[in-house]
PDB file of C-alpha atoms and ligand atoms in Angstrom:
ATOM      1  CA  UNK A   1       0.000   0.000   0.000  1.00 41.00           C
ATOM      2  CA  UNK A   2       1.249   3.483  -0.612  1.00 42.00           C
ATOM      3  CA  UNK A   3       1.993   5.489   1.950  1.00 42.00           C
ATOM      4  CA  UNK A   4       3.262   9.568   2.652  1.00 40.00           C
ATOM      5  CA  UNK A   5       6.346   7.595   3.933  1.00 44.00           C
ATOM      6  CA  UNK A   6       6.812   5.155   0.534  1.00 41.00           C
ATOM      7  CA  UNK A   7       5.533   7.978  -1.715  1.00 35.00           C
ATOM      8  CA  UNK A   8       8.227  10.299  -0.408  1.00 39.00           C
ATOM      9  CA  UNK A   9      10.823   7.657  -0.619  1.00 44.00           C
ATOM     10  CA  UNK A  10       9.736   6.778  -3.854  1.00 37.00           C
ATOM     11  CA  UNK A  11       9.664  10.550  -5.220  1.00 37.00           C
ATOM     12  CA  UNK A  12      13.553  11.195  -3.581  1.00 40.00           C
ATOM     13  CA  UNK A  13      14.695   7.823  -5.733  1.00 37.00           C
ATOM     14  CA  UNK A  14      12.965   8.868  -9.058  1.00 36.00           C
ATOM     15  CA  UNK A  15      14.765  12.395  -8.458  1.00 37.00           C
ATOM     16  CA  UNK A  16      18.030  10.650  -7.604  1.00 35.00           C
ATOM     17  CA  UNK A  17      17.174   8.437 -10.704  1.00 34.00           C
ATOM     18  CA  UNK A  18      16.982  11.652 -12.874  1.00 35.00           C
ATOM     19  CA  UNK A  19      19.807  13.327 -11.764  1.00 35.00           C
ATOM     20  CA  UNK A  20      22.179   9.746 -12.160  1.00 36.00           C
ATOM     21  CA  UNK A  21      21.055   9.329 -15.830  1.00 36.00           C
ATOM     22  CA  UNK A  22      21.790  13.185 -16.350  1.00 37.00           C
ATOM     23  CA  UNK A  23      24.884  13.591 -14.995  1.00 39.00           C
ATOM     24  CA  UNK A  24      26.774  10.931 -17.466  1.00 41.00           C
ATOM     25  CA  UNK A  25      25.133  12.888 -20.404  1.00 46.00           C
ATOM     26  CA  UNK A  26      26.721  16.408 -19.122  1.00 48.00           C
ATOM     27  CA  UNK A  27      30.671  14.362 -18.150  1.00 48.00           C
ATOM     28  CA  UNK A  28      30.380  12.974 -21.975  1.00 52.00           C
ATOM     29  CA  UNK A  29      29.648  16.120 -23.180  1.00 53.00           C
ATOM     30  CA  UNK A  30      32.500  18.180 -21.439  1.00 57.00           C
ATOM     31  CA  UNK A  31      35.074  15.741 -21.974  1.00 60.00           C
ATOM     32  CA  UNK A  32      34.345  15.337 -25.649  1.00 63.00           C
ATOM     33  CA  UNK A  33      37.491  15.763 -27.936  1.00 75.00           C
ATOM     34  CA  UNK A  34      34.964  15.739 -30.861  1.00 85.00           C
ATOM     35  CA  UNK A  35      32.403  18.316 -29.997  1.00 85.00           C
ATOM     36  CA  UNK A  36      29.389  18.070 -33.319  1.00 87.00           C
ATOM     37  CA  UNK A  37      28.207  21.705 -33.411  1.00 85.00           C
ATOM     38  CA  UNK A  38      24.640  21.489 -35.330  1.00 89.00           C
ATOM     39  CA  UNK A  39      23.999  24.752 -34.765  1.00 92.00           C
ATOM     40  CA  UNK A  40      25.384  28.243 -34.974  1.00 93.00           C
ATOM     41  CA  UNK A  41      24.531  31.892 -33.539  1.00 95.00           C
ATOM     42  CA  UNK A  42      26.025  35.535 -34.340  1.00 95.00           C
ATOM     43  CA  UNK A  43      24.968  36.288 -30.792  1.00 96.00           C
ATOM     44  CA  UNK A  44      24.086  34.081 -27.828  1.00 96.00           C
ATOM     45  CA  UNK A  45      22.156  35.879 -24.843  1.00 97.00           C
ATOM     46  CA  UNK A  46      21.726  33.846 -21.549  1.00 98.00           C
ATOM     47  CA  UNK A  47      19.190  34.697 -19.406  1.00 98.00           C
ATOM     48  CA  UNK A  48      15.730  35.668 -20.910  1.00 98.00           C
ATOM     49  CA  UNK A  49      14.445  38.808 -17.977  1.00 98.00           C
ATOM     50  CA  UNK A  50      14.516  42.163 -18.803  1.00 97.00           C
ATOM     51  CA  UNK A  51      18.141  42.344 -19.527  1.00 96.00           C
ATOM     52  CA  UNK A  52      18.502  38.881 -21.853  1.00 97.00           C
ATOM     53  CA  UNK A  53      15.254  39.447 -23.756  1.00 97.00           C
ATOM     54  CA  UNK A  54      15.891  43.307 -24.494  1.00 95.00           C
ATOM     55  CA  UNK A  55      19.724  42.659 -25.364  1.00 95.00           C
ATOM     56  CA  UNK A  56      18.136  39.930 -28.172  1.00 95.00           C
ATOM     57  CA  UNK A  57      15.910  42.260 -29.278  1.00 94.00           C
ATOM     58  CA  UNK A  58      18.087  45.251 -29.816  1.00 92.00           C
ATOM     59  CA  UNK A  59      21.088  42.906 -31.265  1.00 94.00           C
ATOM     60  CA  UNK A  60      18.165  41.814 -33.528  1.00 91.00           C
ATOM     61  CA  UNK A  61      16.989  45.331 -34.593  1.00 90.00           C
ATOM     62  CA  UNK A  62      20.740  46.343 -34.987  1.00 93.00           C
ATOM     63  CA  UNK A  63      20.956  43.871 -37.901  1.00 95.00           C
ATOM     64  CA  UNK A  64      23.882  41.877 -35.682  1.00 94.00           C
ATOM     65  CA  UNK A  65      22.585  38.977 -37.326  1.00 94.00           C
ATOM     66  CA  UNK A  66      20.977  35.413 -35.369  1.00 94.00           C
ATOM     67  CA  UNK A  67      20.630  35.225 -32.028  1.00 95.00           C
ATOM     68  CA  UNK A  68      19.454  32.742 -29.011  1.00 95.00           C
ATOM     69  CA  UNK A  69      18.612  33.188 -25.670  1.00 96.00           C
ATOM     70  CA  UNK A  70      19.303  30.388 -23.310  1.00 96.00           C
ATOM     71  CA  UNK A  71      16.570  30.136 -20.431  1.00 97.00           C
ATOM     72  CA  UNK A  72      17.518  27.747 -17.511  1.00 97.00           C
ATOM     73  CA  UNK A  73      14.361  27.897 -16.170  1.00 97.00           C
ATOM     74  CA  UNK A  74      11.533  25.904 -17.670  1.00 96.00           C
ATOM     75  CA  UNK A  75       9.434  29.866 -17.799  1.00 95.00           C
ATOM     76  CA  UNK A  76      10.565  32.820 -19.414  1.00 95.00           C
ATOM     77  CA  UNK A  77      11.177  35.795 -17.666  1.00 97.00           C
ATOM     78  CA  UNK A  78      13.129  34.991 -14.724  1.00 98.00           C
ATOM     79  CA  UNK A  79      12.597  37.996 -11.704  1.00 98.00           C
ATOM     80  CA  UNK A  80      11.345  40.224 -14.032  1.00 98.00           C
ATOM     81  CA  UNK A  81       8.266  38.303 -14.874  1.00 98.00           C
ATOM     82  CA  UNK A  82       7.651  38.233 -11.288  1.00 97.00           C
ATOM     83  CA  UNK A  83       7.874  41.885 -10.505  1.00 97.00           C
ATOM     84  CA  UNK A  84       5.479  44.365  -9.578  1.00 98.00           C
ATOM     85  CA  UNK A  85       5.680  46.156 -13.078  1.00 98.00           C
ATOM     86  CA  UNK A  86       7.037  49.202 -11.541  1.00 98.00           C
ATOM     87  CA  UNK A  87       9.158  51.452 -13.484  1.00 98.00           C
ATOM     88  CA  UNK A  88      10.408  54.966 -12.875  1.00 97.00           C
ATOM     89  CA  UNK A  89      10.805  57.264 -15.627  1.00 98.00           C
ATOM     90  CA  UNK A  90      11.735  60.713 -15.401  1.00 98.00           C
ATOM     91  CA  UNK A  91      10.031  62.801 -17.972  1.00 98.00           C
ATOM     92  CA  UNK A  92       7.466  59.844 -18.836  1.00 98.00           C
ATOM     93  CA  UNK A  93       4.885  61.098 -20.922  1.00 97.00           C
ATOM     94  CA  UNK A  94       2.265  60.751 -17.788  1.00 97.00           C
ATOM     95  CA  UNK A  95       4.252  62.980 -15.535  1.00 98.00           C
ATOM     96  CA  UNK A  96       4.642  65.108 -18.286  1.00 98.00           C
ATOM     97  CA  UNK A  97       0.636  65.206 -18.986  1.00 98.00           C
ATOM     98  CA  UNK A  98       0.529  65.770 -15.085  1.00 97.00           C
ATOM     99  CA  UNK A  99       2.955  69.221 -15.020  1.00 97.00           C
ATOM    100  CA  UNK A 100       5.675  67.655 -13.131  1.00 96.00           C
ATOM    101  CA  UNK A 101       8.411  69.285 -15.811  1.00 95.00           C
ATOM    102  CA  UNK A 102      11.304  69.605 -13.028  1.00 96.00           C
ATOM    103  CA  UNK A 103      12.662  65.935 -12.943  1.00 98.00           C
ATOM    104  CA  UNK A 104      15.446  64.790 -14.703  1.00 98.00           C
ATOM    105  CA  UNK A 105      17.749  61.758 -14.420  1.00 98.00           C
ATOM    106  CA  UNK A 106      20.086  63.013 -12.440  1.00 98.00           C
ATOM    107  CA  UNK A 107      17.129  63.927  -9.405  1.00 98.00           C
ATOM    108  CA  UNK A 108      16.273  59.710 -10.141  1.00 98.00           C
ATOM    109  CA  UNK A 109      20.052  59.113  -9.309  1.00 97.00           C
ATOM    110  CA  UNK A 110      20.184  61.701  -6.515  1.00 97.00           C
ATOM    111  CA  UNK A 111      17.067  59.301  -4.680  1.00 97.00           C
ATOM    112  CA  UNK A 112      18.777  56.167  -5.546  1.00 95.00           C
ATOM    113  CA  UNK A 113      22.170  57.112  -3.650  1.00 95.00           C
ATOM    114  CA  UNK A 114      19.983  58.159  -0.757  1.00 95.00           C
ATOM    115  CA  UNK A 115      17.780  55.025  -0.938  1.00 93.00           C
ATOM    116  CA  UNK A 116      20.826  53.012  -0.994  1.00 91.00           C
ATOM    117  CA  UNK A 117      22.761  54.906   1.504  1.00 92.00           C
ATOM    118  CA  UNK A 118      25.369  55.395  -0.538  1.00 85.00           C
ATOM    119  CA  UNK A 119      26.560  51.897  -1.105  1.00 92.00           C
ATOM    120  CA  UNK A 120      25.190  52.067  -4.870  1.00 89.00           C
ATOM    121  CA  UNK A 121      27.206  52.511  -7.830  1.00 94.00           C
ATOM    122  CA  UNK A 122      27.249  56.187  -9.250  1.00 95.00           C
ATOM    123  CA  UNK A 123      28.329  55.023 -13.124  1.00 97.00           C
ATOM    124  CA  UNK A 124      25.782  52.120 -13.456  1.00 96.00           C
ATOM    125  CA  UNK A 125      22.274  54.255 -11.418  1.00 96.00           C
ATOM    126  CA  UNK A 126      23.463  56.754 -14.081  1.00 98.00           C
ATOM    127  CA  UNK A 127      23.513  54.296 -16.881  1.00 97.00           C
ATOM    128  CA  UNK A 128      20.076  53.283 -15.779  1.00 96.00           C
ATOM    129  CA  UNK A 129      18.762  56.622 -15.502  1.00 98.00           C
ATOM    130  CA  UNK A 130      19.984  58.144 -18.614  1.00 98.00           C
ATOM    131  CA  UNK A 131      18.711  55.010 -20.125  1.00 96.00           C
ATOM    132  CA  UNK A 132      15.240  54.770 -18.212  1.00 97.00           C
ATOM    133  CA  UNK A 133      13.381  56.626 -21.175  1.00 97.00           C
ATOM    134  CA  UNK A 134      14.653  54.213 -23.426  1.00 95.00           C
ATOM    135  CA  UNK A 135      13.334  51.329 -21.758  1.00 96.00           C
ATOM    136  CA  UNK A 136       9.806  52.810 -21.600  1.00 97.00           C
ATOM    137  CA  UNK A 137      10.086  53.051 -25.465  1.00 96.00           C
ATOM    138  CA  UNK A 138      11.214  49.574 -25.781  1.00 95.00           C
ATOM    139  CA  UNK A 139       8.008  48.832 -23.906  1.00 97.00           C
ATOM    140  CA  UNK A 140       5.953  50.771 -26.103  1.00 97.00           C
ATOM    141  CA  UNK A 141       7.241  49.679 -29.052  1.00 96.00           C
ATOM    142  CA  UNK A 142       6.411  46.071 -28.204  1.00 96.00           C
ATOM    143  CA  UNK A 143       2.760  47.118 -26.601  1.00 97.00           C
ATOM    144  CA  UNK A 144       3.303  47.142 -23.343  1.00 98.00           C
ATOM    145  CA  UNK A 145       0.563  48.572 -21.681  1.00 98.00           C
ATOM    146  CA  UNK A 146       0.810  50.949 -18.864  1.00 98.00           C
ATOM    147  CA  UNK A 147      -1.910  52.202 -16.523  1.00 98.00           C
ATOM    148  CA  UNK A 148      -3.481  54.710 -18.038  1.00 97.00           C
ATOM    149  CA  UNK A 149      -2.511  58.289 -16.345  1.00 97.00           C
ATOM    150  CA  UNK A 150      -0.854  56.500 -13.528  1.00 98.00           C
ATOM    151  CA  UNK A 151       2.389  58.006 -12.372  1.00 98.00           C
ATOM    152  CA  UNK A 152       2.711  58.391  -8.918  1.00 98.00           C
ATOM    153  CA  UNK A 153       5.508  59.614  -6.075  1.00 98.00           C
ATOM    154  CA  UNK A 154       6.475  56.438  -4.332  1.00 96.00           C
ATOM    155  CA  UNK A 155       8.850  55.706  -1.549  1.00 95.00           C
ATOM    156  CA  UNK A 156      12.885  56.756  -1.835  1.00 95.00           C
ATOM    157  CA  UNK A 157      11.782  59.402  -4.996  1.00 97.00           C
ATOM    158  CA  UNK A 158      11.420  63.390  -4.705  1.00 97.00           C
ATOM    159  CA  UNK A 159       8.828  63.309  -7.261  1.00 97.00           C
ATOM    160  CA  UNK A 160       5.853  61.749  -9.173  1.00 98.00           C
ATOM    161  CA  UNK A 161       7.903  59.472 -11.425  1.00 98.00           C
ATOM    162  CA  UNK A 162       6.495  56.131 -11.263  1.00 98.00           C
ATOM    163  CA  UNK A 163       4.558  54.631 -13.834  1.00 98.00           C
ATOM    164  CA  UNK A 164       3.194  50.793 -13.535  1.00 98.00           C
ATOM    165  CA  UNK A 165       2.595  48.362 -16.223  1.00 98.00           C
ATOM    166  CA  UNK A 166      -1.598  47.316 -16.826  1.00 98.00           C
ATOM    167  CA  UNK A 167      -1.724  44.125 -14.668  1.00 98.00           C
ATOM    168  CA  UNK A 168       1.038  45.538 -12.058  1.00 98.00           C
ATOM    169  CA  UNK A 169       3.634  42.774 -13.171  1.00 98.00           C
ATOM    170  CA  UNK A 170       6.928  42.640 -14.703  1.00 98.00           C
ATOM    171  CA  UNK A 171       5.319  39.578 -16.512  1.00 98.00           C
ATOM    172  CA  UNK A 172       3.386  42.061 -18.885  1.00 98.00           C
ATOM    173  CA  UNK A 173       6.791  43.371 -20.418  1.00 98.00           C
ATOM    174  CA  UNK A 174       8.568  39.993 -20.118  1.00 98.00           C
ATOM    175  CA  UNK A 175       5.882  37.995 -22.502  1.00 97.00           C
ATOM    176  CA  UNK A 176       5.208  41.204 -25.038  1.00 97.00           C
ATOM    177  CA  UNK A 177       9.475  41.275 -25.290  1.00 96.00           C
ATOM    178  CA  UNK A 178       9.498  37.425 -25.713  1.00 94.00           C
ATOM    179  CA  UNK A 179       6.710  37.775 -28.492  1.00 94.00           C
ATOM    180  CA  UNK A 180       8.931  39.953 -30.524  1.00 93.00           C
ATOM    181  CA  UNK A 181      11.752  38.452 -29.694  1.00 87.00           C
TER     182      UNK A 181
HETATM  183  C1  FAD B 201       9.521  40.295  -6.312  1.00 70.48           C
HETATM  184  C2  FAD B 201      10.270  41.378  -7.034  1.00 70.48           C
HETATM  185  C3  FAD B 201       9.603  42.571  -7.318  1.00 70.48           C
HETATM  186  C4  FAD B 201      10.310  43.575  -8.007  1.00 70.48           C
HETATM  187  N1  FAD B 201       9.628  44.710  -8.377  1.00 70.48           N
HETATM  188  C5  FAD B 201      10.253  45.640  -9.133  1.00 70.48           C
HETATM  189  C6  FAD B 201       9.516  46.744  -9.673  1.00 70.48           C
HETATM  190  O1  FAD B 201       8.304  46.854  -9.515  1.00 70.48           O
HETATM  191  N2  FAD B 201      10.208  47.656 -10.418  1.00 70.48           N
HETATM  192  C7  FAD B 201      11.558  47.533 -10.663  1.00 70.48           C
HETATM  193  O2  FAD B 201      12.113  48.391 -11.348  1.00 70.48           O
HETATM  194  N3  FAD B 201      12.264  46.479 -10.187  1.00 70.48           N
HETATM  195  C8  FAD B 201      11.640  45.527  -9.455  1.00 70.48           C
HETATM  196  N4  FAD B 201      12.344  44.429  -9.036  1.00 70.48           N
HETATM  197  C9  FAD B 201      13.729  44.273  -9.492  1.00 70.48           C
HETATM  198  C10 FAD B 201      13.738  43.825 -10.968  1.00 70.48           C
HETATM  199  O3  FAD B 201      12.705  42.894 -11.208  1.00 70.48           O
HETATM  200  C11 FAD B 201      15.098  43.203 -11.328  1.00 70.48           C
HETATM  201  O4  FAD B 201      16.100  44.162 -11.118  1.00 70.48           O
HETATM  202  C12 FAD B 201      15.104  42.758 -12.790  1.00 70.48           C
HETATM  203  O5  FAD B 201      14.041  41.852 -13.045  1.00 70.48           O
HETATM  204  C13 FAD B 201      16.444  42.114 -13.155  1.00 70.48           C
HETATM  205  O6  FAD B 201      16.372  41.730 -14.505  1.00 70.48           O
HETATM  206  P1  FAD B 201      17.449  40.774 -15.125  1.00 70.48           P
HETATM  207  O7  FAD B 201      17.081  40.524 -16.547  1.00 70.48           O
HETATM  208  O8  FAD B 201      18.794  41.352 -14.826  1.00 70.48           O
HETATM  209  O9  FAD B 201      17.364  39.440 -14.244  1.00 70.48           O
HETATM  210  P2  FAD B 201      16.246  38.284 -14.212  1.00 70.48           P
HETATM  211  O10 FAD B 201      14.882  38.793 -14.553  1.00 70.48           O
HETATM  212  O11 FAD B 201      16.376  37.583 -12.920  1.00 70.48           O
HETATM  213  O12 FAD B 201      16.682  37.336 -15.395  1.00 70.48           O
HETATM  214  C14 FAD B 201      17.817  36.503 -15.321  1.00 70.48           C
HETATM  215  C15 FAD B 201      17.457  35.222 -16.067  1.00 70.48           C
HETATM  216  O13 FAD B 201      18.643  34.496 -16.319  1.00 70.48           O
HETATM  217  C16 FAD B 201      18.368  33.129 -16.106  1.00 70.48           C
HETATM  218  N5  FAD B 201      19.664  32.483 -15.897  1.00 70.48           N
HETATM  219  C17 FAD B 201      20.533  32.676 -14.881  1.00 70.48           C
HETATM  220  N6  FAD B 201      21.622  31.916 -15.041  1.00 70.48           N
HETATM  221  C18 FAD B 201      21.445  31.207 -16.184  1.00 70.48           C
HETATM  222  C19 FAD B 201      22.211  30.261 -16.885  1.00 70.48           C
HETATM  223  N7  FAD B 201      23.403  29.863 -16.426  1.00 70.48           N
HETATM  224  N8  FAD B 201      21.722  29.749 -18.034  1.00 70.48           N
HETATM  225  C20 FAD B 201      20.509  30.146 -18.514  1.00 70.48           C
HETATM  226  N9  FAD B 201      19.729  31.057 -17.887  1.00 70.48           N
HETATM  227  C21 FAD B 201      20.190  31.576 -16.740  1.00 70.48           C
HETATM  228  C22 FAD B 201      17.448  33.135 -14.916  1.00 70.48           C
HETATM  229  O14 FAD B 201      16.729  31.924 -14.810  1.00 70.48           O
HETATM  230  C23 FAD B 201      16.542  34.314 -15.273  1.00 70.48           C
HETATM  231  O15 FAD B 201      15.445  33.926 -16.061  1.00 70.48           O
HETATM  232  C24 FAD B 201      11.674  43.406  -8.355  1.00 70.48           C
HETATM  233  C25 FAD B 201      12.316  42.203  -8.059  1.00 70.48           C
HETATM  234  C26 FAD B 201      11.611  41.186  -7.417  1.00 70.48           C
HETATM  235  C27 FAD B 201      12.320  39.876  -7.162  1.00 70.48           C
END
């Protein structure tokens, strides 16, 4: 008769079972002299969140030739699909629309290094700052949808800056990015 004990004893030997007939597969494969390669990429992104899946797509629309993205998961989207769809954009079109014309990236970066007491990196927040706008588009341009006149002054930020994506998840940019991509 099966029991909670016999079942879980039974489930840890099937996963032991997996992992012994995988492991011989990945030791052949590393120690191969003669490696077949059946396929070939220009470009090979690993990693398919916001940063993998908009890397493909601009190498793509840069004409950089083929790419793949490699996914270790068995979902796309890793902790961006899981994210609460948050984004903060100085001089989105919202907080434009809304009269809030004195932000700038530089106020973003100024919050950031107080948020983070300091222990951020300057060059990068920049990078992401100066960038931020560009992002949005990227969204846009793949239809992401954003709450409609939402932008709103959330904790850590000077200013209304925050704009949030239709279902409030990272998940609606992740899948519209994969679609293109
Ligand atoms: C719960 C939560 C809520 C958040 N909310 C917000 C928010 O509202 N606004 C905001 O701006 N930020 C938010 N963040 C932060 C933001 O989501 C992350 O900074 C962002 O998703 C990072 O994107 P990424 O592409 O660098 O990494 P990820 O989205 O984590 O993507 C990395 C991917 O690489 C894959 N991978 C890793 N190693 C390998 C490998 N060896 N081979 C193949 N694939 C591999 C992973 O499985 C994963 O899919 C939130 C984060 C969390 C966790």
């Amino acid at each position: 008769m099966q029991n909670r004990r016999s079942f879980l004893k039974l489930g840890a030997g099937a996963a032991l079972g997996g992992i012994a007939a995988t492991i011989p597969t990945m030791a052949n494969a590393s120690c191969a002299t003669e490696i077949k390669w059946d396929e070939t990429f220009d470009t090979i992104v690993i990693g398919s969140g916001f940063a993998g899946l908009s890397a493909a797509l601009n190498t793509k629309k840069q004409g950089l030739g083929s790419v793949l993205v490699l996914e270790k998961m068995q979902v796309i989207g890793g902790n961006s699909a899981i994210n609460g769809g948050w984004l903060a954009i100085p001089k989105n079109p919202i907080q434009l629309a809304q009269g809030v014309n004195d932000d700038s990236p530089a106020e973003l970066v100024k919050d950031q290094i107080i948020s983070g007491r300091g222990m951020a990196d300057i060059p990068y927040l920049e990078m992401i700052a100066n960038r931020s706008l560009d992002a949005y588009q990227l969204c846009i341009d793949n239809g992401v949808i954003f709450r409609k006149d939402f932008n709103i002054q959330v904790g850590g930020h000077n200013k209304a800056r925050a704009i949030r994506t239709k279902h409030g998840t990272g998940g609606d940019i992740t899948t519209k990015l994969y679609e293109s991509a």
